XYZ file of C-alpha atoms in Angstrom:
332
model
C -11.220 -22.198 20.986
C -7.595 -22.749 20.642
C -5.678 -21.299 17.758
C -2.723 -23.101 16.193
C -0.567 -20.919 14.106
C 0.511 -21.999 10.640
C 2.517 -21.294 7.521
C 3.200 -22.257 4.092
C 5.648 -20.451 1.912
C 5.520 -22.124 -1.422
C 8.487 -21.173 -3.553
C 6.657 -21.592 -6.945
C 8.272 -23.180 -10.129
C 11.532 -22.352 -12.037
C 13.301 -23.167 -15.123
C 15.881 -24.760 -13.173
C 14.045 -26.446 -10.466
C 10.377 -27.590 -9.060
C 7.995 -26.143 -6.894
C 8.473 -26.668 -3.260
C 6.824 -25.402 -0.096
C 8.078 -25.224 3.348
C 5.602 -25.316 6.506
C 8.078 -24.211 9.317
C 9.591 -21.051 9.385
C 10.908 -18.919 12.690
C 9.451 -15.744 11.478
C 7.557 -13.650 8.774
C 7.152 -10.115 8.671
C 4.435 -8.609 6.164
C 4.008 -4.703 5.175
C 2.301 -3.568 2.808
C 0.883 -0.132 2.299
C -1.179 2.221 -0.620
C 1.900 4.491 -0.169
C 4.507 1.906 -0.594
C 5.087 1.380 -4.203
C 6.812 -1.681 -3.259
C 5.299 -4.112 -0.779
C 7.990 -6.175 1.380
C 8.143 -9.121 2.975
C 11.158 -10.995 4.757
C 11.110 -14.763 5.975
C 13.739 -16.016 8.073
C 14.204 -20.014 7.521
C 15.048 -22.077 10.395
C 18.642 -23.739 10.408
C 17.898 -27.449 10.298
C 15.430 -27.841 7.360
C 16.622 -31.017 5.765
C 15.300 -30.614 2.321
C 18.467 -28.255 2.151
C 21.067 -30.017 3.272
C 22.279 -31.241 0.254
C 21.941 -28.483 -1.804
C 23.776 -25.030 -1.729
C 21.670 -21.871 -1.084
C 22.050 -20.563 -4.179
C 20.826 -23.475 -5.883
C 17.412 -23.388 -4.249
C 16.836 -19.509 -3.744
C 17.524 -16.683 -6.236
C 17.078 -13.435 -6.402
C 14.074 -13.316 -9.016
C 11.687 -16.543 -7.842
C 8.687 -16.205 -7.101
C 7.312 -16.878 -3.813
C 3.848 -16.928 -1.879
C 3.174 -16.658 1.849
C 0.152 -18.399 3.598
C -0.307 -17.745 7.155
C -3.221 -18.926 9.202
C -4.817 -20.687 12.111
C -5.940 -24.459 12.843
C -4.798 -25.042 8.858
C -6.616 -22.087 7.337
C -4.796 -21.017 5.542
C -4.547 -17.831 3.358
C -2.320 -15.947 0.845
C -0.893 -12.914 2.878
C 1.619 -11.800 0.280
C 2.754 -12.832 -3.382
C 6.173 -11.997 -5.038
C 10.446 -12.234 -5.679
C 13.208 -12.805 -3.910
C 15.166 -9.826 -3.703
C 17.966 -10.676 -1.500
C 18.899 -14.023 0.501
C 21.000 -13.750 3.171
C 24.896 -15.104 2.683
C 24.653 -16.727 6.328
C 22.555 -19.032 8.617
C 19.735 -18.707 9.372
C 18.843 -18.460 5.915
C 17.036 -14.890 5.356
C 14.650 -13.569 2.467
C 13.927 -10.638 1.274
C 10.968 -10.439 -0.832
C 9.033 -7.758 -2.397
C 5.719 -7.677 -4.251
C 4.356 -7.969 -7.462
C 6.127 -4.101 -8.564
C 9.297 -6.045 -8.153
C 8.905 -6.835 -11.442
C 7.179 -4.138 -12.931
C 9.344 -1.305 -11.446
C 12.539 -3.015 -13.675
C 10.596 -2.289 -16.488
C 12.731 0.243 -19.081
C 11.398 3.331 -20.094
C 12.266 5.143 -23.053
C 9.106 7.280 -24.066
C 8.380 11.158 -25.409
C 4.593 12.531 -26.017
C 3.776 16.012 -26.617
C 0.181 14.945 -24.635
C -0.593 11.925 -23.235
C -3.254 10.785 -20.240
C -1.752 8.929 -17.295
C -3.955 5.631 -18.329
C -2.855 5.634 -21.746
C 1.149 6.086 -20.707
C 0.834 3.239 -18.754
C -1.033 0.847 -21.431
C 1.300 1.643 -23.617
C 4.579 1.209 -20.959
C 2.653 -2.061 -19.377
C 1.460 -4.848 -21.462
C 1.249 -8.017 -20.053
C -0.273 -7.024 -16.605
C -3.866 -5.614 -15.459
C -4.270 -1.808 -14.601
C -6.824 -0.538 -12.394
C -6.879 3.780 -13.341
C -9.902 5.343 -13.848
C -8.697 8.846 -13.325
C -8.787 10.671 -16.089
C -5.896 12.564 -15.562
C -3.547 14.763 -18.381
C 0.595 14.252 -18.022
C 0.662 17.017 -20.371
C 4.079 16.670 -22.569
C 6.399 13.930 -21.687
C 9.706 12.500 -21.772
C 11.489 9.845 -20.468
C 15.030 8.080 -21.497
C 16.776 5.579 -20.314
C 14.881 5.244 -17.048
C 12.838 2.639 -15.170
C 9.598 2.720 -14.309
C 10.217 2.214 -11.164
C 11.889 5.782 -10.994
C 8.763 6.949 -13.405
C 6.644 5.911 -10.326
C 8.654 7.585 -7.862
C 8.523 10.680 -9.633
C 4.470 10.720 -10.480
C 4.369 10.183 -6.286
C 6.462 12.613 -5.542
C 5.124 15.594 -7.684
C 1.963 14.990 -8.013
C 0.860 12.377 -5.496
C -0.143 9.689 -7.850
C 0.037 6.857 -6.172
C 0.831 3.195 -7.518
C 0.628 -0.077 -5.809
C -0.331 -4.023 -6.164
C -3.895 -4.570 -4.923
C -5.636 -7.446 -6.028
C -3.108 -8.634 -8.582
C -3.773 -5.546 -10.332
C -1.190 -2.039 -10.913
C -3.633 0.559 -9.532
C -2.891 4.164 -9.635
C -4.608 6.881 -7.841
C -7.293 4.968 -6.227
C -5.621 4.360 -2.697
C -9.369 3.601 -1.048
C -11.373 1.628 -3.761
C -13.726 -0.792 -2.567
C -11.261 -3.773 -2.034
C -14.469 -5.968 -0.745
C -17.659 -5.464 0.326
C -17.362 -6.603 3.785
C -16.190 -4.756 7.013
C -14.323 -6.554 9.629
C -15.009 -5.585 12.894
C -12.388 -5.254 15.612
C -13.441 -4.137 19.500
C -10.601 -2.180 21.197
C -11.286 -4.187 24.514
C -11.940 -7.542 22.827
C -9.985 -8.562 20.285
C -7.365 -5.800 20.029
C -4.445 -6.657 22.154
C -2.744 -2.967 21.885
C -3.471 0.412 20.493
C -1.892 3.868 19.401
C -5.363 5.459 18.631
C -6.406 9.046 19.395
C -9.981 9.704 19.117
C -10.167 13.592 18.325
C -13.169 16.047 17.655
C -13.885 18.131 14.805
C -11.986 20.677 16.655
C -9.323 18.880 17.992
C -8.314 17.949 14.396
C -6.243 20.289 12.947
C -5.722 19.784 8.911
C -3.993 22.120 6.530
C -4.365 21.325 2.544
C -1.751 22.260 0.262
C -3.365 21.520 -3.113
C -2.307 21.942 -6.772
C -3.445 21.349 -10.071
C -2.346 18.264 -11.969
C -0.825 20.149 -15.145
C 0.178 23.480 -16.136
C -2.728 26.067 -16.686
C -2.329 28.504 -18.825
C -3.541 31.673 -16.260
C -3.513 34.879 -18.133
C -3.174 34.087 -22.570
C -3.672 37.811 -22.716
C -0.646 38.423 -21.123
C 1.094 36.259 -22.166
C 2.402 33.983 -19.116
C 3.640 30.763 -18.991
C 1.443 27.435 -18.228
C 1.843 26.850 -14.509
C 0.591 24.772 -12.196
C -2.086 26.404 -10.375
C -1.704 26.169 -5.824
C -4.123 26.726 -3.058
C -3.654 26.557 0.334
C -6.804 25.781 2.953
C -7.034 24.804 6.645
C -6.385 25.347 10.481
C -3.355 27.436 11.990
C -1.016 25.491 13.445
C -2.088 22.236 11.719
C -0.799 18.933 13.078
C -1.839 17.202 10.145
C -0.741 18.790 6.712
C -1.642 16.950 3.402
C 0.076 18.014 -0.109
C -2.092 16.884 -2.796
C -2.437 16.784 -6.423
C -5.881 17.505 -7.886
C -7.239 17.178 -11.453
C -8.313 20.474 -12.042
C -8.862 23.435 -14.705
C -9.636 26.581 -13.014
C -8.693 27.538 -9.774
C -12.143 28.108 -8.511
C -12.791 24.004 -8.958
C -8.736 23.751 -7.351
C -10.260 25.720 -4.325
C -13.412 23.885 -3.640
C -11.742 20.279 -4.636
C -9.144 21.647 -1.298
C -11.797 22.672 0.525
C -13.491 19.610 0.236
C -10.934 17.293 1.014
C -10.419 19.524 4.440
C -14.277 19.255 5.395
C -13.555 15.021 4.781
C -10.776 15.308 6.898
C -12.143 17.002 9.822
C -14.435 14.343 10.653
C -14.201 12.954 13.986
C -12.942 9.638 14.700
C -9.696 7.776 15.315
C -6.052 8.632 14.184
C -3.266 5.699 14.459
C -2.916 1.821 14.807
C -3.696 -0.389 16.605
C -2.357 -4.179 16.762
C -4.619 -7.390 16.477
C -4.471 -10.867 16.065
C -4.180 -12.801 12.877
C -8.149 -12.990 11.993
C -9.854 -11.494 10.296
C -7.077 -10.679 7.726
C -7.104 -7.566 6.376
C -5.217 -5.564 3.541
C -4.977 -1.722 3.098
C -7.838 0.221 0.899
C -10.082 -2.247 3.021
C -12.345 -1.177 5.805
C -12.828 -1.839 9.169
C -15.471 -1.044 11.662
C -13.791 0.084 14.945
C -16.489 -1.006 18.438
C -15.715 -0.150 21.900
C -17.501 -1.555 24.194
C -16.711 1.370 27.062
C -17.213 3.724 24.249
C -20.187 2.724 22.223
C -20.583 5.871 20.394
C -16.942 6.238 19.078
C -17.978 3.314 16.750
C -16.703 4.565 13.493
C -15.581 2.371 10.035
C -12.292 3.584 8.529
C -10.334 2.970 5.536
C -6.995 0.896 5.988
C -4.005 2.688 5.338
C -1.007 0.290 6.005
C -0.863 -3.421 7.414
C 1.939 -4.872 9.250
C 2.062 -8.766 9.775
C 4.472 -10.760 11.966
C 4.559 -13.868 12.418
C 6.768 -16.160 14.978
C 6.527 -18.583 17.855
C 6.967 -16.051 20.558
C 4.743 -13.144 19.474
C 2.511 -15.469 17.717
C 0.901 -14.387 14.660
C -0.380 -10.529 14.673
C -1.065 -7.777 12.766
C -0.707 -3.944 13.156
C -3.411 -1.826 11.176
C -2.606 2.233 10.768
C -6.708 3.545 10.033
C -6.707 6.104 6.902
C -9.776 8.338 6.098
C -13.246 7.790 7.771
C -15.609 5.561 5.280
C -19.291 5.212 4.593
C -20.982 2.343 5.729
């Protein structure tokens, strides 16, 4: 069966003009990732689209409208990324810049104290008019924020203690980088329908994994003497590691810090695949998803994996492909 690429960006309404869609463009790239707090896209418009050639630039794109991308086959059509304009290009070809839903969100302004507060209740009380998907039930201990974004509030719950946030499903989730996006798992075959791939299948022993864990907030370790709260640290895994994960856990004691390490190290030393690999257009996937991985010279490698990161391009001489990183083995 022959596939025919196509694409419709629709460049939703304003308050200063209609909604319009355009069904030619010369390229698209997609990527979008459960450790990107921001999800990008950039379209580049070719130069003789007549529906602009009356109208200046800025008088059709600004920063701030909202945009959605459909990319397909044979006109199937379906919605590969929804967000803003960021930045359009000052010269021809005309280039966009978009980014995702957090575009938005991550302007929002800050300016909050608690002496205690959980992570889900900071952010019902920071975000009101968009859905939250947390169901950790995790303790920011005392807080305090002025005169910041939470953008950088984001940045700063990723960076110390690996609290993720992204857009999945129209929703803000935190801390749940492989829920069940769908039931189903697509199936690619390495020698059938994957075109290219950077996999490594290693062994239990092959895989080398160190954890570098620590607790969420500050335990108080010794009241009798007196010390300060501090974060309690534990440290688990092979010598030499090629693979070393810093990670935040939501623990007490240090005897549930230990065995929450240890157990993340015994998940990771599965065997399976490490990588990407690069695929046509169908099935689409997005990250958190997962995918069954077939080979038909390998048939007992056969493994399903959790998406980490998608990449999409789309133009006339690559065609229309996508580039999948796998994350963590899944269940069936």
């Amino acid at each position: 069966m022959t596939l025919g690429m196509c694409a419709e960006v629709r460049f939703l309404k304003t308050n200063r003009r209609e909604a319009f869609s355009i069904f030619r463009i010369s390229s698209c790239e997609i990527e979008l990732s459960w450790k990107m707090i921001c999800g990008k896209a950039e379209i580049v418009l070719p130069r003789n689209i007549k529906d602009f050639d009356k109208q200046k630039v800025k008088d059709v794109f600004r920063k701030g409208d909202p945009v959605e991308i459909y990319l397909g086959y044979n006109g199937d059509l379906k919605l590969e990324f929804k967000g803003y304009i960021d930045i359009v290009s000052a010269n021809y070809p005309i280039t966009l810049k978009l980014e995702d839903e957090m575009w938005k969100l991550k302007q929002i302004p800050v300016n909050f104290a608690s002496p205690n507060i959980s992570l889900k209740a900071f952010f019902e009380k920071i975000v009101k008019d968009y859905p939250l998907d947390i169901d950790i039930g995790v303790s920011l201990g005392a807080v305090r924020f002025s005169k910041v974004t939470l953008g950088e509030v984001m940045n700063k719950l990723q960076s110390e203690m690996s609290l993720y946030s992204f857009i999945r499903n129209g929703k803000l989730t935190i801390a749940k980088p492989y829920s069940e996006v769908k039931n189903k798992v697509s199936v690619f075959d390495l020698e059938r329908n994957c075109e290219s791939n950077d996999l490594n299948y290693l062994s239990k022993e092959e895989r080398l994994v160190k954890i570098i864990g620590q607790s969420m907030q500050k335990v108080a370790k010794a009241i009798k003497n007196k010390e300060k709260d501090k974060k309690l640290k534990f440290e688990w895994g092979d010598t030499d590691a090629n693979d070393t994960i810093n990670w935040t856990f939501n623990v007490r004691t240090q005897k549930e810090l230990e065995d929450a390490v240890k157990k993340m190290y015994n998940d990771r030393k599965k065997e399976g695949y490490d990588g990407s690999f690069k695929a046509i257009g169908i099935p689409s996937v997005q990250h958190g998803e997962r995918v069954k991985i077939t080979s038909t010279l390998y048939e007992e490698r056969s493994g399903i994996y959790y998406i980490d990161a998608v990449k999409k391009t789309f133009d006339k001489n690559s065609g229309y492909r996508q580039e999948i990183t796998l994350g963590a083995t899944a269940k069936k």
